[in-house]
Amino acid sequence: MNFDRKDLSGEQLIDIYKNILLPRLIEEKMLVLLRQGKISKWFSGIGQEAIAVGATLALQKDEWIMPLHRNLGVFTSRKMPLHKLFQQWQGNKNGYSKARERSFHFGSREHHICGMISHLGPQLAIADGISLAYKLRKEKKVSFAFTGDGGTSEGDFHEALNVAAVWDLPVIFIIENNGYGLSTPVNEQYRCKNLIDKAIGYGMEGVQIDGNDILAVYDTIKGVRDYCINNQKPYLIECMTFRMRGHEEASGTKYIPKELFEEWNKKDPVINYENYLIAEKVLDETSVTHIRDEIKNEIEKELKIGFAEDAIIPNTEEELKDVYADRTMVNGQRSTINRQPSIPIRFINAIKEALHQSMQQHDNLILMGQDIAEYGGAFKITEGFVNEFGKERVRNTPLCESAIVGTALGLSLENFKSVMEMQFADFVTVGFNQIINNLAKIHYRWGQNADVVIRMPTGAGVGAGPFHSQSNEAWFVHTPGLKVVYPSTPEDAKGLLIAAINDPNPVMYFEHKVLYRSISGEVPAEYYETEIGKARSVQEGEDISIISYGAGVHWATNYAEQNRNISIDILDLRTLLPLDYDAIKRSVSQTGKVLLLHEDTLIGGIGGEIAAWINEHCFELLDAPVMRCASLDTPIPFNTELEKNFLANKRLDEYVQKLLNY
Ligand SMILES: Cc1ncc(C[n+]2csc(CCOP(=O)(O)OP(=O)(O)O)c2C)c(N)n1
């Protein structure tokens, strides 16, 4: 191997040597411990250390890195205390994730390392969000994201690179091409000649380098970093390398031809560099032995500390509490409600007003969505915003839902807030992974906020067919870490959206399209919040309770108006996660007969969850079985007659009568 030291001093070369040697020696120790049954699993990066180490050393310490499962060198080069790393891998409370995460799936804000999730791909777009934050603050920084060759086949790779290119973001994307996915060779992974050929398709620069030459990696990334900062552009680097061990230790390497190991063994990034330093007379055999011994001793010492920890004693209260960021602690004081006279406005304008006032309130709030800038969004909610707040804060996005959710999370890591508009709630399926696995879990996993609101124009009743009408709130209610709000009145639409934006947790904000222009109501003109997690008593009654949300609240009130002989207690849940159980119990105790009404389909709908809770906690208060009136368990049909037949409202009277007569 032909190393080129350029103008690096002997001291710098030795520092690089110590940095590349450390992960190798840790791994060699881990393999011994694995064979002794002292650790449970190991994903090896042996043979690839030059990439993680060279890259980390080339960056500034406060530039975020998104590493993957073979990048121990990132963690060690950022000088994370070894005993804490060992505690992390051993599932110890004092590791980086309170024992909630395995192997390399953890991050540390202090070290500007973002913890990966198992899913390959979603890390890449988080780098977009971080770089966007740097760019908006005019900081001279880059973010840095890793992927393997296999990971480049994921849609998330495409989306992240595309967004970075279109938005001119200073992100360095690095592919570690080690020849294989888990066992899949690259010729079954992609058809372009080199992965770097993809750069041109995104309109970005790219370079392929020898990933086993630490000086080449270091020097290239230093140069690319300057390029990204000076030109405000992303860059793609393909590092050619080889994985010297199995995907993880238990999976073996039988599928890889022996000759490849022999060939790549000659290119070992640590040994070759060591030999180079000896040949250059920067080090001699004695000093190499000394450095190796010193590191080995350090590892042994730190292992003792790491392994000496007591076994974990689960604390359920703490486990539950850590799912969400504490609202009051993070954002300081809540706004006080000092209501001025109300003015009647439409539901849609209440949402607009909430967004507008929030943009005024928070300089660090960014809006993102398809067609939301000049066009004003599919429903014109952000019309005029771009003129007032500028294109930097009101951002048209490419059709990349997954990358935009990931970008929102990256913004949050750099203390921005964001609201993303899904053009229709139905399209959330394409950003599902980011929401469920990244946004929802990040606080529990390593204590970070996902200060993101996703606006979800939802619901049927407009003859829009199966893909522009769905009620999909229940998908999110089943995911700890999210909050799910669903207003039914203009006043709540405004107050809940403001509250959602002030909340540091990820909030799914459902807005029913039919209500946009059909419902008006008095809305206080000033900036105020409606508390998340509190239901609203719409009207009190004695015969039956109807517990609902969204359009269902209006079905219930219309029904009550047309049937004044029945005394109906109507509860508007307003928030579906967390639920207001006190309000539910109060309503049940009022009537003893409960109908759960929702536009969502029956099976797996939120009604089932509430029915089960009432059954368990309010059994003595009931005079009849809890009933559910929901939409048909079919996709949503286009024809308006079929759609009416589909919707729960069609069967409301039938259920009310059934319950009354029980
Ligand atoms: C979305 C997703 N699908 C499948 C997997 C299972 N999986 C884990 S690693 C891996 C191979 C990854 O190959 P590559 O991206 O080349 O990285 P390498 O492991 O070679 O470093 C697979 C298929 C996963 N983690 N995520």
XYZ file of C-alpha atoms and ligand atoms in Angstrom:
688
model
C 0.000 0.000 0.000
C 1.289 3.429 -0.885
C 0.587 5.766 1.988
C 1.062 9.461 1.368
C 1.639 11.428 4.561
C 1.400 14.811 2.803
C 2.300 17.398 5.437
C 1.364 15.361 8.489
C 3.923 15.513 11.297
C 5.289 12.428 12.988
C 3.212 13.260 16.038
C 0.037 13.438 13.969
C 0.846 10.138 12.276
C 1.312 8.482 15.662
C -1.939 9.946 16.925
C -3.721 8.472 13.913
C -2.003 5.147 14.625
C -3.234 5.072 18.219
C -6.727 5.887 17.047
C -6.861 3.077 14.483
C -5.240 0.571 16.803
C -7.696 1.112 19.643
C -10.855 -0.284 17.961
C -8.843 -3.212 16.570
C -7.558 -4.176 20.006
C -10.979 -3.724 21.597
C -12.475 -5.994 18.963
C -9.800 -8.647 19.408
C -10.621 -8.632 23.117
C -14.350 -8.799 22.398
C -13.864 -11.871 20.232
C -12.109 -13.577 23.130
C -14.888 -12.582 25.537
C -17.482 -13.813 23.068
C -15.822 -17.222 22.874
C -15.777 -17.281 26.683
C -19.498 -16.535 26.738
C -18.980 -13.245 28.548
C -20.675 -11.113 25.912
C -23.720 -12.033 23.875
C -23.216 -10.746 20.338
C -20.637 -8.890 18.302
C -20.778 -7.012 15.011
C -17.238 -6.731 13.788
C -15.652 -3.908 11.841
C -12.250 -5.593 11.628
C -10.714 -4.644 8.305
C -12.784 -1.484 7.957
C -11.331 0.620 10.785
C -9.590 3.126 8.540
C -12.928 4.523 7.392
C -14.570 5.191 10.748
C -11.354 6.415 12.344
C -10.101 8.473 9.402
C -13.489 10.128 8.983
C -13.944 10.968 12.654
C -10.471 12.462 12.915
C -11.093 14.591 9.824
C -14.206 16.176 11.312
C -14.615 18.722 14.065
C -15.646 17.267 17.415
C -18.995 19.070 17.420
C -20.053 17.899 13.959
C -22.685 15.178 14.130
C -21.876 11.696 12.859
C -24.462 9.009 12.032
C -22.528 5.751 12.431
C -23.645 2.176 11.817
C -22.937 -1.228 13.262
C -19.315 -1.509 12.062
C -18.110 1.854 13.202
C -16.573 1.299 16.612
C -13.812 3.641 15.446
C -16.248 6.555 15.492
C -17.042 5.999 19.157
C -13.442 5.470 20.219
C -12.057 8.348 18.138
C -14.584 10.649 19.781
C -12.977 9.539 23.038
C -15.960 7.955 24.684
C -14.879 6.421 28.002
C -14.235 2.743 27.339
C -15.830 1.468 30.531
C -19.036 3.241 29.583
C -18.930 1.629 26.136
C -18.488 -1.762 27.796
C -21.389 -1.020 30.133
C -23.467 -0.116 27.099
C -22.734 -3.399 25.338
C -23.342 -5.384 28.510
C -26.814 -3.871 28.872
C -25.838 -2.037 32.013
C -27.766 0.886 33.420
C -24.747 3.173 33.288
C -24.166 2.721 29.576
C -25.446 5.225 27.030
C -29.018 3.969 26.845
C -29.907 2.950 30.414
C -29.635 -0.646 29.178
C -32.432 -0.193 26.663
C -30.400 -0.559 23.506
C -28.102 -3.206 22.141
C -24.735 -3.164 20.371
C -24.115 0.071 18.442
C -27.661 1.397 18.565
C -26.960 4.262 20.896
C -25.950 7.858 20.645
C -24.462 10.567 22.771
C -25.279 14.237 22.410
C -22.095 15.114 24.247
C -20.083 13.341 21.543
C -22.324 14.386 18.654
C -22.977 10.804 17.695
C -26.500 9.940 16.617
C -27.637 6.453 17.604
C -28.644 4.219 14.719
C -31.799 2.153 14.700
C -31.649 -1.382 13.322
C -33.329 -0.349 10.107
C -30.734 0.505 7.516
C -31.356 3.796 5.743
C -33.210 6.163 8.088
C -29.979 7.483 9.632
C -29.078 9.189 6.385
C -31.879 11.754 6.387
C -31.218 12.751 9.985
C -27.907 14.064 8.655
C -29.911 16.229 6.232
C -31.773 17.852 9.118
C -28.599 18.499 11.078
C -26.950 20.065 8.059
C -30.027 22.143 7.418
C -29.717 23.497 10.961
C -26.032 24.320 10.352
C -26.951 26.001 7.094
C -29.776 28.058 8.559
C -27.485 29.260 11.338
C -24.712 29.899 8.797
C -22.339 27.682 10.748
C -19.322 26.312 8.927
C -20.032 22.682 9.664
C -20.925 19.399 7.957
C -22.837 16.360 9.124
C -21.588 12.927 8.249
C -23.597 9.764 7.525
C -22.491 6.183 6.958
C -24.109 3.482 4.876
C -23.039 0.028 3.743
C -23.276 -1.118 0.118
C -26.443 -3.039 1.012
C -28.001 0.044 2.578
C -27.701 1.953 -0.698
C -30.541 -0.143 -2.095
C -32.973 1.251 0.469
C -35.357 4.003 -0.613
C -34.090 6.037 2.320
C -30.672 6.263 0.674
C -32.228 7.749 -2.424
C -34.456 10.139 -0.508
C -31.713 11.410 1.785
C -29.295 12.091 -1.056
C -31.985 13.696 -3.149
C -33.113 16.058 -0.391
C -29.507 16.979 0.447
C -28.828 17.749 -3.208
C -32.017 19.738 -3.825
C -31.574 21.759 -0.626
C -27.808 22.235 -1.079
C -27.020 20.758 2.314
C -23.444 20.255 3.507
C -23.685 16.525 4.232
C -20.997 13.956 3.568
C -22.487 10.574 2.720
C -20.010 7.743 2.930
C -20.529 4.249 1.554
C -18.442 1.498 3.060
C -18.417 -0.927 0.165
C -17.224 -4.127 1.802
C -18.466 -6.415 -0.956
C -21.370 -7.982 0.896
C -24.667 -7.219 2.584
C -25.397 -9.872 5.194
C -24.385 -12.582 2.732
C -25.485 -10.946 -0.508
C -22.613 -10.015 -2.822
C -22.685 -6.631 -4.518
C -23.557 -8.120 -7.924
C -26.910 -9.101 -6.424
C -27.292 -5.704 -4.794
C -26.933 -3.156 -7.601
C -26.336 -2.907 -11.325
C -24.312 0.278 -11.720
C -20.589 -0.290 -12.191
C -19.607 1.605 -9.079
C -21.843 2.955 -6.357
C -20.184 6.313 -6.794
C -21.831 6.466 -10.232
C -25.017 7.272 -8.360
C -23.682 10.687 -7.310
C -24.173 12.178 -10.736
C -27.815 11.107 -10.720
C -28.400 13.257 -7.664
C -26.449 16.160 -9.083
C -23.672 15.903 -6.555
C -19.932 15.334 -6.643
C -18.476 12.020 -5.600
C -15.227 10.128 -5.298
C -14.197 6.503 -4.848
C -11.209 5.850 -2.600
C -9.254 3.047 -0.985
C -11.065 2.579 2.309
C -8.165 0.636 3.835
C -5.739 3.542 3.552
C -6.321 5.675 6.595
C -4.289 8.577 5.296
C -6.295 8.633 2.060
C -9.557 8.527 4.014
C -8.425 11.263 6.377
C -7.084 13.514 3.657
C -10.064 13.023 1.330
C -12.593 13.762 4.042
C -10.745 16.861 5.168
C -10.860 18.139 1.588
C -14.459 17.106 1.039
C -15.438 18.797 4.277
C -13.963 22.081 3.029
C -15.753 21.621 -0.286
C -19.125 20.997 1.401
C -18.788 24.013 3.667
C -17.484 26.412 1.040
C -19.896 25.354 -1.685
C -22.796 24.454 0.612
C -23.276 21.127 -1.157
C -23.430 17.454 -0.242
C -20.817 14.924 -1.368
C -20.754 11.164 -1.840
C -17.685 9.073 -1.014
C -17.371 5.371 -1.784
C -14.738 3.602 0.287
C -13.641 0.258 -1.110
C -12.981 -2.174 1.715
C -13.702 -5.675 2.960
C -15.380 -7.201 5.979
C -12.884 -9.668 7.480
C -15.446 -11.399 9.688
C -19.085 -12.490 9.442
C -22.020 -10.121 9.438
C -22.059 -10.812 13.142
C -19.960 -13.431 14.797
C -22.591 -16.162 14.850
C -23.362 -15.935 11.139
C -19.959 -17.091 9.850
C -18.272 -16.370 6.512
C -18.791 -19.627 4.571
C -20.377 -17.812 1.645
C -17.251 -15.738 0.983
C -14.486 -17.299 -1.195
C -11.267 -17.952 0.747
C -9.105 -16.151 -1.810
C -10.867 -12.918 -0.998
C -9.768 -13.171 2.612
C -6.199 -13.856 1.488
C -6.265 -10.895 -0.873
C -7.718 -8.473 1.642
C -5.613 -9.740 4.490
C -2.680 -8.254 2.626
C -4.489 -4.914 2.721
C -5.120 -4.877 6.460
C -5.566 -1.198 7.336
C -3.957 -1.429 10.778
C -0.985 -3.668 10.062
C -0.078 -1.912 6.828
C -0.194 1.477 8.466
C 1.915 0.206 11.337
C 4.489 -1.153 8.881
C 4.452 2.127 7.012
C 5.202 4.079 10.185
C 8.081 1.742 10.960
C 9.404 2.058 7.405
C 9.090 5.837 7.653
C 10.953 5.657 10.959
C 8.131 7.425 12.718
C 7.937 4.411 15.026
C 10.149 1.412 15.707
C 9.284 -2.107 16.823
C 9.828 -1.237 20.475
C 7.561 1.781 20.434
C 4.897 -0.197 18.577
C 5.007 -2.870 21.280
C 4.870 -0.190 23.920
C 1.823 1.507 22.376
C 0.063 -1.823 21.932
C 0.729 -2.816 25.542
C -0.432 0.520 26.806
C -3.743 0.253 24.944
C -4.257 -3.367 26.000
C -3.702 -2.443 29.637
C -6.138 0.412 29.310
C -8.748 -1.946 27.842
C -8.273 -4.444 30.669
C -8.555 -1.724 33.289
C -11.703 -0.265 31.756
C -13.213 -3.713 31.299
C -12.885 -4.341 35.014
C -14.814 -1.140 35.748
C -17.371 -1.897 33.048
C -17.993 -5.469 34.153
C -18.076 -4.654 37.880
C -21.494 -3.038 37.649
C -24.403 -4.457 39.594
C -27.196 -6.223 37.762
C -30.092 -4.053 36.788
C -33.212 -3.737 38.932
C -36.129 -2.733 36.720
C -38.062 0.341 37.800
C -41.345 0.382 35.908
C -42.126 3.965 36.822
C -38.850 5.173 35.359
C -39.303 3.041 32.250
C -42.683 4.599 31.566
C -41.581 8.121 32.407
C -38.632 8.093 30.024
C -40.818 7.411 26.992
C -41.655 11.116 26.830
C -39.684 14.292 27.294
C -40.934 16.408 30.143
C -42.818 19.264 28.600
C -42.362 21.840 31.334
C -38.708 21.147 31.881
C -37.659 21.418 28.275
C -39.567 24.409 27.088
C -39.675 26.446 30.241
C -42.905 28.183 31.087
C -46.167 27.291 29.493
C -48.043 30.168 27.952
C -50.750 31.609 30.156
C -54.204 31.820 28.741
C -55.368 35.368 28.812
C -58.383 35.215 26.611
C -59.544 38.143 24.559
C -62.955 38.308 22.872
C -63.453 35.461 20.427
C -64.148 35.773 16.732
C -65.917 33.055 14.711
C -63.598 31.550 12.105
C -63.487 28.373 10.058
C -61.700 25.258 11.268
C -59.109 25.607 8.508
C -58.355 29.189 9.454
C -57.896 28.212 13.071
C -55.133 25.850 11.964
C -53.640 28.565 9.822
C -53.734 31.004 12.721
C -52.022 28.527 15.043
C -49.246 27.992 12.534
C -48.913 31.686 11.869
C -48.710 32.675 15.516
C -46.306 29.813 16.218
C -44.034 31.005 13.403
C -44.046 34.438 15.043
C -43.459 32.952 18.451
C -40.588 30.618 17.553
C -37.766 31.861 15.316
C -36.498 28.295 15.256
C -39.721 26.809 13.824
C -39.448 25.406 10.293
C -42.407 24.330 8.141
C -41.862 21.577 5.576
C -44.186 19.905 3.123
C -45.013 19.294 -0.475
C -46.186 22.459 -2.258
C -46.522 24.438 0.974
C -44.510 27.505 -0.093
C -45.712 29.604 -3.059
C -48.646 27.272 -3.740
C -49.747 27.437 -0.101
C -50.240 23.680 0.358
C -52.880 21.343 -1.043
C -55.478 22.971 1.217
C -53.983 26.496 1.129
C -53.283 26.485 4.846
C -49.853 28.053 4.456
C -50.867 30.481 1.721
C -48.926 33.740 2.106
C -46.498 32.294 4.675
C -43.536 32.226 2.338
C -43.801 35.962 1.723
C -43.835 36.684 5.403
C -41.388 34.127 6.762
C -39.218 33.369 3.725
C -38.289 30.202 1.868
C -35.782 29.107 4.466
C -38.512 28.582 7.044
C -41.381 27.631 4.728
C -39.900 24.820 2.695
C -41.282 23.040 -0.307
C -40.046 19.475 -0.130
C -39.346 16.930 -2.839
C -41.701 13.919 -2.740
C -39.629 12.256 -0.046
C -41.860 11.761 3.010
C -39.431 9.466 4.782
C -36.460 11.790 4.338
C -38.460 14.810 5.457
C -39.521 13.128 8.704
C -35.869 12.171 9.194
C -34.817 15.731 8.408
C -37.249 16.978 11.032
C -35.566 14.753 13.597
C -32.158 16.062 12.577
C -33.410 19.615 13.012
C -34.646 18.680 16.461
C -31.211 17.320 17.441
C -29.906 20.797 16.641
C -32.667 22.491 18.680
C -35.001 23.490 15.887
C -38.731 22.809 15.906
C -40.559 21.702 12.800
C -44.025 21.070 11.477
C -44.291 18.763 8.523
C -47.447 18.741 6.442
C -48.354 15.356 5.017
C -50.206 16.313 1.871
C -52.803 13.724 2.886
C -52.672 11.586 6.013
C -52.737 8.536 3.718
C -49.194 9.267 2.512
C -47.777 8.830 5.968
C -47.264 5.161 5.084
C -44.198 6.237 3.122
C -42.709 7.943 6.171
C -43.924 5.348 8.656
C -40.570 3.874 9.595
C -39.088 7.221 10.586
C -42.103 8.055 12.756
C -42.481 4.704 14.482
C -38.848 3.787 14.908
C -36.909 7.034 15.015
C -39.181 9.804 16.300
C -41.188 7.746 18.751
C -38.334 5.823 20.346
C -35.459 8.298 20.500
C -36.292 9.733 23.913
C -36.579 6.354 25.556
C -33.476 5.016 23.781
C -31.010 7.819 24.427
C -32.860 10.767 25.877
C -33.265 13.035 22.847
C -36.291 15.082 21.917
C -38.088 14.678 18.631
C -39.562 18.162 18.582
C -41.677 17.492 15.528
C -45.342 17.892 14.631
C -46.756 16.003 11.680
C -49.951 17.495 10.341
C -52.300 14.854 8.991
C -55.182 16.024 6.744
C -57.405 13.033 7.277
C -60.804 11.456 6.887
C -63.532 10.587 4.418
C -66.751 12.229 3.330
C -65.405 14.007 0.285
C -65.648 11.196 -2.275
C -61.891 10.900 -2.535
C -61.563 7.106 -2.585
C -59.321 4.654 -0.756
C -56.076 6.667 -0.763
C -57.204 10.177 0.143
C -59.716 9.399 2.893
C -58.249 7.068 5.452
C -58.467 7.366 9.200
C -55.132 6.000 10.335
C -54.811 7.470 13.824
C -54.982 4.043 15.474
C -51.641 3.046 13.901
C -49.968 5.762 15.926
C -51.925 5.328 19.145
C -50.275 1.911 19.357
C -46.810 3.454 19.426
C -45.395 4.558 22.788
C -43.446 7.784 22.401
C -45.900 9.535 20.104
C -48.694 11.878 21.095
C -51.822 11.821 18.969
C -54.194 14.779 18.929
C -57.376 15.133 16.938
C -59.409 18.344 17.365
C -63.041 18.700 16.362
C -63.604 22.445 16.849
C -61.799 25.522 15.555
C -60.942 26.616 19.095
C -59.309 23.279 19.864
C -57.693 23.084 16.435
C -55.802 26.260 17.201
C -55.029 25.568 20.846
C -53.987 21.962 20.281
C -51.737 22.804 17.361
C -49.994 25.499 19.378
C -49.622 23.030 22.250
C -48.289 20.378 19.870
C -45.662 22.774 18.526
C -44.641 23.724 22.074
C -44.404 20.081 23.087
C -40.891 18.636 22.661
C -42.340 15.197 21.870
C -43.379 14.002 18.415
C -47.052 14.831 17.882
C -49.319 13.432 15.176
C -51.874 16.172 14.606
C -54.974 14.961 12.778
C -57.120 17.521 10.990
C -60.310 16.341 9.372
C -60.673 17.612 5.816
C -64.470 17.731 5.973
C -64.306 20.016 8.993
C -61.917 22.453 7.256
C -64.615 24.505 5.595
C -67.848 23.093 7.021
C -67.248 24.020 10.663
C -66.832 27.499 12.104
C -66.602 28.573 15.695
C -65.378 31.206 18.065
C -61.633 31.243 18.419
C -59.683 33.505 20.768
C -57.499 35.801 18.718
C -54.422 35.554 20.880
C -51.786 32.853 21.177
C -53.049 30.144 23.554
C -52.818 26.441 24.208
C -55.358 23.709 24.669
C -53.798 21.122 26.935
C -52.837 17.857 25.279
C -54.379 14.873 27.083
C -57.567 16.552 28.251
C -60.957 15.615 26.815
C -63.861 18.074 26.499
C -67.392 17.564 27.674
C -69.500 18.705 24.717
C -72.801 18.313 26.514
C -73.969 16.542 29.623
C -76.664 13.885 29.540
C -78.160 11.017 31.512
C -79.387 8.321 29.112
C -76.317 7.343 27.169
C -72.754 8.524 26.608
C -71.278 8.971 23.168
C -67.512 9.127 23.339
C -65.946 10.266 20.106
C -63.447 12.617 18.404
C -63.022 14.466 15.113
C -65.974 14.257 12.724
C -67.679 11.818 15.103
C -68.241 14.629 17.596
C -70.298 16.487 14.990
C -72.253 13.352 14.073
C -73.073 12.939 17.750
C -74.108 16.571 18.314
C -76.235 16.614 15.154
C -77.886 13.409 16.260
C -78.534 14.818 19.727
C -80.101 17.947 18.243
C -82.426 15.842 16.105
C -83.328 13.554 19.007
C -83.918 15.898 21.906
C -85.980 13.260 23.676
C -82.747 11.359 24.385
C -80.437 12.818 26.987
C -76.965 12.231 25.543
C -73.688 12.856 27.305
C -71.128 13.669 24.601
C -67.412 13.528 25.245
C -64.868 14.807 22.723
C -61.599 13.019 23.422
C -59.452 15.663 21.653
C -56.291 13.624 22.382
C -56.061 9.905 21.638
C -52.614 9.396 23.130
C -52.543 9.987 26.030
C -56.229 9.362 26.728
C -58.118 11.295 29.381
C -59.322 8.360 31.476
C -60.809 10.577 34.188
C -63.117 12.226 31.672
C -64.092 8.852 30.215
C -64.925 7.510 33.670
C -66.926 10.620 34.497
C -69.033 10.186 31.369
C -69.576 6.467 32.052
C -70.659 7.225 35.609
C -73.129 9.780 34.291
C -75.078 7.339 32.100
C -73.956 3.732 32.611
C -74.432 3.175 28.875
C -71.553 3.933 26.512
C -71.303 4.129 22.753
C -67.855 4.618 21.279
C -68.170 6.316 17.934
C -65.404 6.729 15.376
C -64.891 7.201 11.674
C -62.027 4.727 11.682
C -62.880 1.144 10.835
C -63.978 -1.162 13.642
C -61.308 -3.821 14.095
C -58.257 -2.474 15.869
C -59.790 0.987 16.139
C -59.309 3.110 19.260
C -62.863 2.206 20.336
C -61.729 -1.324 21.151
C -59.025 0.003 23.449
C -61.388 2.337 25.290
C -64.051 -0.376 25.584
C -61.519 -2.689 27.178
C -60.454 0.021 29.617
C -64.044 0.819 30.602
C -64.747 -2.869 31.065
C -61.778 -3.251 33.360
C -62.097 -0.029 35.334
C -65.776 0.969 35.261
C -67.537 -2.398 35.229
C -69.731 -1.577 38.226
C -70.877 1.648 36.615
C -72.232 -0.062 33.502
C -75.862 -0.854 32.789
C -75.183 -2.266 29.328
C -72.268 -3.681 27.353
C -69.988 -1.011 25.889
C -70.822 -0.694 22.212
C -68.811 0.505 19.244
C -70.130 2.234 16.182
C -67.378 2.452 13.565
C -66.950 2.469 9.805
C -67.127 -0.752 7.821
C -64.069 -2.955 7.752
C -63.401 -2.245 4.092
C -61.148 0.166 2.228
C -62.927 3.491 1.689
C -65.039 3.454 -1.486
C -65.111 6.374 -3.936
C -68.806 6.472 -4.895
C -70.578 8.813 -2.467
C -73.432 6.382 -1.809
C -70.943 3.632 -1.040
C -68.934 6.051 1.072
C -72.009 7.060 3.108
C -72.747 3.403 3.617
C -69.157 2.855 4.734
C -69.115 5.631 7.327
C -70.081 4.963 10.944
C -72.639 7.771 10.935
C -74.923 5.572 8.823
C -75.341 3.173 11.762
C -75.417 5.707 14.582
C -79.169 5.650 15.168
C -79.236 1.846 15.107
C -76.559 1.677 17.832
C -78.120 4.402 19.975
C -81.459 2.551 19.899
C -79.773 -0.772 20.674
C -78.064 0.765 23.668
C -81.128 2.641 24.920
C -83.252 -0.465 24.708
C -80.766 -2.795 26.337
C -34.331 -2.125 6.600
C -33.489 -3.304 7.015
N -33.611 -4.477 6.354
C -32.870 -5.552 6.731
C -31.994 -5.479 7.778
C -31.187 -6.708 8.242
N -29.738 -6.481 7.973
C -28.909 -6.051 8.930
S -27.362 -5.753 8.352
C -27.794 -6.256 6.810
C -26.774 -6.204 5.702
C -26.246 -4.821 5.545
O -25.340 -4.740 4.495
P -24.543 -3.427 4.215
O -25.452 -2.249 4.162
O -23.688 -3.669 3.027
O -23.662 -3.207 5.521
P -22.575 -4.199 6.155
O -23.301 -5.022 7.177
O -21.982 -4.976 5.069
O -21.593 -3.297 6.814
C -29.112 -6.647 6.759
C -29.800 -7.158 5.560
C -31.927 -4.242 8.449
N -31.136 -4.083 9.496
N -32.652 -3.189 8.037
